[in-house]
Structures are given as C-alpha cells and as structure tokens.
mmCIF file of C-alpha atoms and ligand atoms in Angstrom:
data_model
loop_
_atom_site.group_PDB
_atom_site.id
_atom_site.type_symbol
_atom_site.label_atom_id
_atom_site.label_comp_id
_atom_site.label_asym_id
_atom_site.label_seq_id
_atom_site.Cartn_x
_atom_site.Cartn_y
_atom_site.Cartn_z
ATOM 1 C CA MET A 1 8.938 -3.543 114.700
ATOM 2 C CA ILE A 2 7.778 -0.185 115.990
ATOM 3 C CA ALA A 3 11.160 0.761 117.500
ATOM 4 C CA GLU A 4 12.968 -0.044 114.256
ATOM 5 C CA ASN A 5 10.427 1.836 112.178
ATOM 6 C CA ILE A 6 10.724 4.973 114.291
ATOM 7 C CA LYS A 7 14.508 4.826 114.216
ATOM 8 C CA THR A 8 14.577 4.505 110.439
ATOM 9 C CA LEU A 9 12.045 7.296 110.000
ATOM 10 C CA LYS A 10 13.968 9.655 112.294
ATOM 11 C CA GLN A 11 17.122 9.055 110.284
ATOM 12 C CA GLU A 12 15.294 9.854 107.066
ATOM 13 C CA LEU A 13 13.704 12.985 108.508
ATOM 14 C CA GLY A 14 16.817 14.463 110.086
ATOM 15 C CA HIS A 15 16.696 17.202 112.704
ATOM 16 C CA SER A 16 14.620 19.760 110.871
ATOM 17 C CA VAL A 17 11.480 17.680 110.288
ATOM 18 C CA GLU A 18 9.214 16.884 113.238
ATOM 19 C CA LEU A 19 7.724 13.391 113.391
ATOM 20 C CA ILE A 20 4.123 13.200 114.562
ATOM 21 C CA VAL A 21 3.091 9.596 115.083
ATOM 22 C CA VAL A 22 -0.527 9.049 114.059
ATOM 23 C CA SER A 23 -1.905 6.616 116.622
ATOM 24 C CA LYS A 24 -5.482 6.345 115.324
ATOM 25 C CA TYR A 25 -6.838 2.764 115.331
ATOM 26 C CA ARG A 26 -3.789 1.542 117.314
ATOM 27 C CA THR A 27 -3.885 -0.092 120.720
ATOM 28 C CA VAL A 28 -2.633 1.577 123.882
ATOM 29 C CA GLU A 29 0.120 -1.068 123.991
ATOM 30 C CA GLU A 30 1.303 -0.135 120.499
ATOM 31 C CA ILE A 31 1.316 3.550 121.399
ATOM 32 C CA MET A 32 3.297 2.769 124.565
ATOM 33 C CA GLU A 33 5.843 0.947 122.458
ATOM 34 C CA ALA A 34 6.409 4.086 120.405
ATOM 35 C CA TYR A 35 6.474 6.140 123.622
ATOM 36 C CA SER A 36 9.164 3.880 125.032
ATOM 37 C CA CYS A 37 11.398 4.795 122.092
ATOM 38 C CA GLY A 38 11.213 8.417 123.192
ATOM 39 C CA GLN A 39 8.408 9.473 120.853
ATOM 40 C CA ARG A 40 6.235 12.156 122.467
ATOM 41 C CA ASN A 41 4.246 13.769 119.635
ATOM 42 C CA PHE A 42 1.129 11.777 118.727
ATOM 43 C CA ALA A 43 -1.953 12.576 116.673
ATOM 44 C CA GLU A 44 -5.525 11.333 116.642
ATOM 45 C CA ASN A 45 -8.246 12.160 114.158
ATOM 46 C CA ARG A 46 -11.330 11.712 116.355
ATOM 47 C CA VAL A 47 -12.172 13.489 119.603
ATOM 48 C CA GLN A 48 -13.628 10.409 121.282
ATOM 49 C CA ALA A 49 -10.539 8.277 120.628
ATOM 50 C CA LEU A 50 -8.311 11.133 121.707
ATOM 51 C CA LEU A 51 -10.143 11.436 125.034
ATOM 52 C CA GLU A 52 -9.970 7.711 125.701
ATOM 53 C CA ARG A 53 -6.256 7.573 125.026
ATOM 54 C CA GLU A 54 -5.321 10.767 126.821
ATOM 55 C CA ALA A 55 -7.017 9.419 129.928
ATOM 56 C CA VAL A 56 -4.830 6.324 130.164
ATOM 57 C CA LEU A 57 -1.537 7.325 128.548
ATOM 58 C CA PRO A 58 1.383 9.255 130.108
ATOM 59 C CA LYS A 59 0.739 12.948 130.691
ATOM 60 C CA ASP A 60 3.886 14.116 128.926
ATOM 61 C CA ILE A 61 2.522 13.011 125.538
ATOM 62 C CA ILE A 62 2.065 15.995 123.225
ATOM 63 C CA TRP A 63 -1.294 15.552 121.508
ATOM 64 C CA HIS A 64 -2.257 16.833 118.071
ATOM 65 C CA LEU A 65 -5.683 16.646 116.476
ATOM 66 C CA ILE A 66 -5.671 15.987 112.723
ATOM 67 C CA GLY A 67 -9.334 15.264 111.980
ATOM 68 C CA HIS A 68 -12.327 17.482 111.375
ATOM 69 C CA LEU A 69 -13.359 19.170 114.610
ATOM 70 C CA GLN A 70 -16.851 20.390 115.447
ATOM 71 C CA THR A 71 -16.934 23.581 117.506
ATOM 72 C CA ASN A 72 -19.093 21.967 120.196
ATOM 73 C CA LYS A 73 -16.353 19.396 120.897
ATOM 74 C CA VAL A 74 -13.471 21.802 121.454
ATOM 75 C CA LYS A 75 -14.299 22.053 125.161
ATOM 76 C CA TYR A 76 -13.567 18.364 125.728
ATOM 77 C CA ILE A 77 -9.973 18.534 124.502
ATOM 78 C CA ALA A 78 -8.933 22.121 125.316
ATOM 79 C CA SER A 79 -7.316 21.316 128.650
ATOM 80 C CA PHE A 80 -4.673 19.012 127.184
ATOM 81 C CA ILE A 81 -4.438 19.464 123.400
ATOM 82 C CA ARG A 82 -1.222 21.077 122.144
ATOM 83 C CA CYS A 83 -1.998 21.582 118.487
ATOM 84 C CA ILE A 84 -5.142 21.445 116.358
ATOM 85 C CA GLN A 85 -3.941 20.844 112.812
ATOM 86 C CA SER A 86 -7.338 20.698 111.150
ATOM 87 C CA VAL A 87 -8.652 24.229 111.614
ATOM 88 C CA ASP A 88 -10.926 25.141 108.727
ATOM 89 C CA SER A 89 -13.015 28.128 109.857
ATOM 90 C CA LEU A 90 -12.921 31.397 111.748
ATOM 91 C CA LYS A 91 -15.712 30.115 113.949
ATOM 92 C CA LEU A 92 -13.525 27.203 115.020
ATOM 93 C CA LEU A 93 -10.572 29.515 115.728
ATOM 94 C CA LYS A 94 -12.785 31.665 117.938
ATOM 95 C CA THR A 95 -14.090 28.664 119.835
ATOM 96 C CA ILE A 96 -10.584 27.269 120.329
ATOM 97 C CA ASN A 97 -9.473 30.675 121.629
ATOM 98 C CA GLU A 98 -12.389 30.850 124.047
ATOM 99 C CA GLN A 99 -11.746 27.376 125.420
ATOM 100 C CA ALA A 100 -8.000 27.941 125.633
ATOM 101 C CA GLU A 101 -8.645 31.111 127.620
ATOM 102 C CA ARG A 102 -10.892 29.186 129.974
ATOM 103 C CA ASN A 103 -8.009 26.816 130.572
ATOM 104 C CA SER A 104 -5.474 29.658 130.949
ATOM 105 C CA LYS A 105 -3.365 28.353 128.097
ATOM 106 C CA THR A 106 -2.476 28.853 124.471
ATOM 107 C CA ILE A 107 -3.428 26.303 121.820
ATOM 108 C CA ASP A 108 -1.362 25.974 118.655
ATOM 109 C CA CYS A 109 -3.375 25.859 115.442
ATOM 110 C CA LEU A 110 -2.605 24.966 111.845
ATOM 111 C CA LEU A 111 -4.944 26.018 109.071
ATOM 112 C CA GLN A 112 -5.836 23.022 106.940
ATOM 113 C CA ILE A 113 -5.575 23.825 103.258
ATOM 114 C CA HIS A 114 -7.389 21.809 100.632
ATOM 115 C CA ILE A 115 -4.850 20.736 98.008
ATOM 116 C CA ALA A 116 -6.133 17.333 96.909
ATOM 117 C CA ASP A 117 -8.549 16.469 94.140
ATOM 118 C CA GLU A 118 -10.886 14.498 96.330
ATOM 119 C CA GLU A 119 -14.142 16.137 97.313
ATOM 120 C CA SER A 120 -14.119 14.431 100.685
ATOM 121 C CA LYS A 121 -11.040 16.129 102.050
ATOM 122 C CA PHE A 122 -11.757 18.997 104.411
ATOM 123 C CA GLY A 123 -9.903 22.250 104.350
ATOM 124 C CA LEU A 124 -9.811 25.858 103.278
ATOM 125 C CA SER A 125 -9.063 27.131 99.804
ATOM 126 C CA GLN A 126 -6.111 29.511 99.569
ATOM 127 C CA LYS A 127 -8.571 32.327 99.047
ATOM 128 C CA GLU A 128 -10.539 31.441 102.184
ATOM 129 C CA CYS A 129 -7.310 31.123 104.154
ATOM 130 C CA ASN A 130 -6.130 34.568 103.033
ATOM 131 C CA ALA A 131 -9.489 36.046 103.963
ATOM 132 C CA ILE A 132 -9.243 34.674 107.502
ATOM 133 C CA LEU A 133 -5.640 35.794 107.983
ATOM 134 C CA GLN A 134 -6.504 39.325 106.944
ATOM 135 C CA LEU A 135 -9.156 39.792 109.609
ATOM 136 C CA ASN A 136 -8.354 42.303 112.313
ATOM 137 C CA GLU A 137 -10.324 40.305 114.841
ATOM 138 C CA LEU A 138 -7.638 37.602 114.723
ATOM 139 C CA MET A 139 -5.461 39.948 116.788
ATOM 140 C CA GLU A 140 -7.956 39.674 119.617
ATOM 141 C CA LEU A 141 -7.610 35.917 119.809
ATOM 142 C CA LYS A 142 -4.788 35.958 122.358
ATOM 143 C CA ASN A 143 -5.035 32.323 123.375
ATOM 144 C CA ILE A 144 -4.356 30.728 120.017
ATOM 145 C CA ARG A 145 -1.188 30.702 117.998
ATOM 146 C CA ILE A 146 -1.582 30.042 114.278
ATOM 147 C CA ARG A 147 1.756 28.429 113.528
ATOM 148 C CA GLY A 148 1.264 27.415 109.924
ATOM 149 C CA LEU A 149 -0.528 25.165 107.492
ATOM 150 C CA MET A 150 -1.466 21.512 107.115
ATOM 151 C CA GLY A 151 -2.412 19.722 103.917
ATOM 152 C CA MET A 152 -3.024 16.263 102.501
ATOM 153 C CA ALA A 153 -2.190 15.326 98.927
ATOM 154 C CA THR A 154 -4.460 13.290 96.697
ATOM 155 C CA ASN A 155 -4.382 9.586 97.451
ATOM 156 C CA THR A 156 -2.801 8.411 94.190
ATOM 157 C CA ASN A 157 0.181 6.507 92.828
ATOM 158 C CA ASP A 158 0.939 9.407 90.538
ATOM 159 C CA THR A 159 3.961 10.871 92.310
ATOM 160 C CA SER A 160 4.191 13.856 89.983
ATOM 161 C CA LYS A 161 0.669 14.839 90.997
ATOM 162 C CA ILE A 162 1.490 14.528 94.702
ATOM 163 C CA GLU A 163 4.655 16.501 94.120
ATOM 164 C CA SER A 164 2.851 19.335 92.378
ATOM 165 C CA GLU A 165 0.257 19.540 95.174
ATOM 166 C CA PHE A 166 2.978 19.753 97.828
ATOM 167 C CA LYS A 167 4.862 22.345 95.790
ATOM 168 C CA GLU A 168 1.699 24.402 95.552
ATOM 169 C CA LEU A 169 1.152 24.264 99.308
ATOM 170 C CA LYS A 170 4.782 25.169 100.000
ATOM 171 C CA ALA A 171 4.574 28.131 97.631
ATOM 172 C CA PHE A 172 1.411 29.312 99.377
ATOM 173 C CA TYR A 173 3.073 28.827 102.780
ATOM 174 C CA ASP A 174 6.005 30.950 101.599
ATOM 175 C CA THR A 175 3.680 33.844 100.760
ATOM 176 C CA LEU A 176 2.441 33.873 104.378
ATOM 177 C CA SER A 177 5.192 32.634 106.654
ATOM 178 C CA GLU A 178 7.100 35.852 107.190
ATOM 179 C CA LYS A 179 4.133 38.128 107.680
ATOM 180 C CA HIS A 180 2.319 35.743 110.006
ATOM 181 C CA LYS A 181 5.429 34.338 111.738
ATOM 182 C CA PHE A 182 4.650 30.796 110.659
ATOM 183 C CA ASP A 183 7.086 28.032 111.502
ATOM 184 C CA THR A 184 5.151 24.865 110.695
ATOM 185 C CA LEU A 185 4.254 23.264 107.389
ATOM 186 C CA SER A 186 2.622 19.911 108.140
ATOM 187 C CA MET A 187 2.536 17.782 105.023
ATOM 188 C CA GLY A 188 3.350 14.160 104.331
ATOM 189 C CA MET A 189 2.074 10.812 105.618
ATOM 190 C CA SER A 190 3.256 7.194 105.259
ATOM 191 C CA SER A 191 2.825 6.993 101.513
ATOM 192 C CA ASP A 192 4.181 10.409 100.593
ATOM 193 C CA TYR A 193 6.384 11.833 103.361
ATOM 194 C CA LYS A 194 9.532 11.525 101.249
ATOM 195 C CA ILE A 195 7.988 13.679 98.538
ATOM 196 C CA ALA A 196 6.721 16.087 101.196
ATOM 197 C CA ILE A 197 10.093 16.652 102.858
ATOM 198 C CA ALA A 198 11.799 17.041 99.491
ATOM 199 C CA ASN A 199 9.332 19.863 98.898
ATOM 200 C CA GLY A 200 9.709 21.805 102.118
ATOM 201 C CA SER A 201 7.622 20.062 104.769
ATOM 202 C CA ASN A 202 8.940 20.394 108.317
ATOM 203 C CA MET A 203 6.321 18.211 110.008
ATOM 204 C CA VAL A 204 5.110 14.790 108.889
ATOM 205 C CA ARG A 205 2.173 12.804 110.240
ATOM 206 C CA VAL A 206 2.985 9.105 109.976
ATOM 207 C CA GLY A 207 0.785 6.209 111.088
ATOM 208 C CA SER A 208 0.899 2.936 109.184
ATOM 209 C CA LYS A 209 4.618 3.077 108.458
ATOM 210 C CA VAL A 210 5.345 3.255 112.172
ATOM 211 C CA PHE A 211 2.993 0.474 113.260
ATOM 212 C CA GLU A 212 3.147 -1.948 110.321
HETATM 213 C C1 LIG B 301 -4.505 8.955 109.039
HETATM 214 C C2 LIG B 301 -3.860 10.251 108.778
HETATM 215 C C3 LIG B 301 -2.469 10.346 108.617
HETATM 216 C C4 LIG B 301 -1.533 9.150 108.667
HETATM 217 O O1 LIG B 301 -1.794 8.242 107.653
HETATM 218 P P1 LIG B 301 -0.825 6.993 107.406
HETATM 219 O O2 LIG B 301 -1.048 6.635 105.996
HETATM 220 O O3 LIG B 301 -1.271 5.932 108.358
HETATM 221 O O4 LIG B 301 0.568 7.445 107.668
HETATM 222 C C5 LIG B 301 -1.930 11.600 108.400
HETATM 223 N N1 LIG B 301 -2.700 12.705 108.338
HETATM 224 C C6 LIG B 301 -4.035 12.648 108.494
HETATM 225 C C7 LIG B 301 -4.819 13.930 108.405
HETATM 226 C C8 LIG B 301 -4.654 11.432 108.703
HETATM 227 O O5 LIG B 301 -5.992 11.380 108.835
#
C-alpha cells in the first residue's frame, strides 16, 4: 500500500529529513497515488522518462533528477526541474546555469560525490569537488544554487561498510557546508535510509520501499 508506506516512512524520517519519492519505472497511476497522499517531491533518473511524466502529471510536483545528465539534454528539462542532484562536472554546472538563465529561473544543484566501491557509480571525488568549489567563475553562475551533496553507498549487505561511507560523506559535507551555505545532504535509499539518517542525511531518495 503506497499510502501506508509513505505514512510509515514520514514517521521514521521526522520533520528534519526530506522525503524524495523515486518514481522511476513506476506507472503514472502509482505516482498519482503517492501524490494523493500529499507527496510533492519526486525524482527520476532518466531525462526521457522525466519528460514523459512531467507532461501528464500535476504541475505542482517538484521534480528532481538523480541520474547522470548529459549537457546536451539540460535544455529539455530546464523549464520545470527544481533540483539536479547528479551534477558531476563544471561543464554541467555552466550548462545548467545557461539554461536556467534562459528560463529566467534558478535551478538547485547537488554535487554528486563518489563514495561507493563500485566502478559504475558516477560522481566526483572529494578532491575534484573541492577544485570546482574553489573556482572564482562559480560566482558568475547566478542562476544555479549549489545546495549541497548527494551520494550513494555501495550496494552491499555489510552495514558497517555502508555506515562508514555515509560517515565519510557527512564529514566531507561538514567541511564545506558553512563556507558554501549548504543545507542539503542527500543520502539514503530504500535499503539504507535508516543508516543514512542516523549519520546526518537530511534528504532521502526512496523508490521501492514506497511502491512495493
Ligand atoms: C533508483 C535510485 C534511488 C532509489 O532506489 P530504491 O532502492 O528504489 O529506493 C535512489 N537514488 C538513486 C540515485 C537512484 O538511482
């Protein structure tokens, strides 16, 4: 039951952790069921799916993108996207800024940090992230707001490993948050959100546990 699942999750998360419902691979009807419970923040991982859903779903949905984004696709989503959580290059930040400006808006961005073991996971190293944040040219990007970091832990049953990856990301976040006025640390999904919130996450991205 989607309504029950959302209610339970919200109780577990409390008021200080934002729930982003990951609607990838779900039907429009399933998404509407979550919407009917008052859920407004949703995330997709592919531009094409995001466009298809945005076109038919209510306009007050707050959309997040959580998958790898190619610079040439930013223009398709700029008019409606609220937050791009998977930013992994300066080039992408510049393109997002340009497209946001064209739409006379600001787009929230999270820098995706690579914390997992797996080769396949996208993201910046801490070193690369620091290098980007130190650039003076960031100041000129008036139509983006870098609000924090996003990360995914290794897909494993080893909870101590997941915990140490989340702790590492939180510690890195803490070195940046004051200076860069960050307010968002997006970590935790269905299998590991409890570990994530115990370790300082204030935004979780949950799919299967909502729709199962
Ligand atoms: C799919 C996905 C999620 C949600 O995964 P679930 O296990 O279904 O909760 C969260 N974050 C990212 C980046 C994803 O791609």
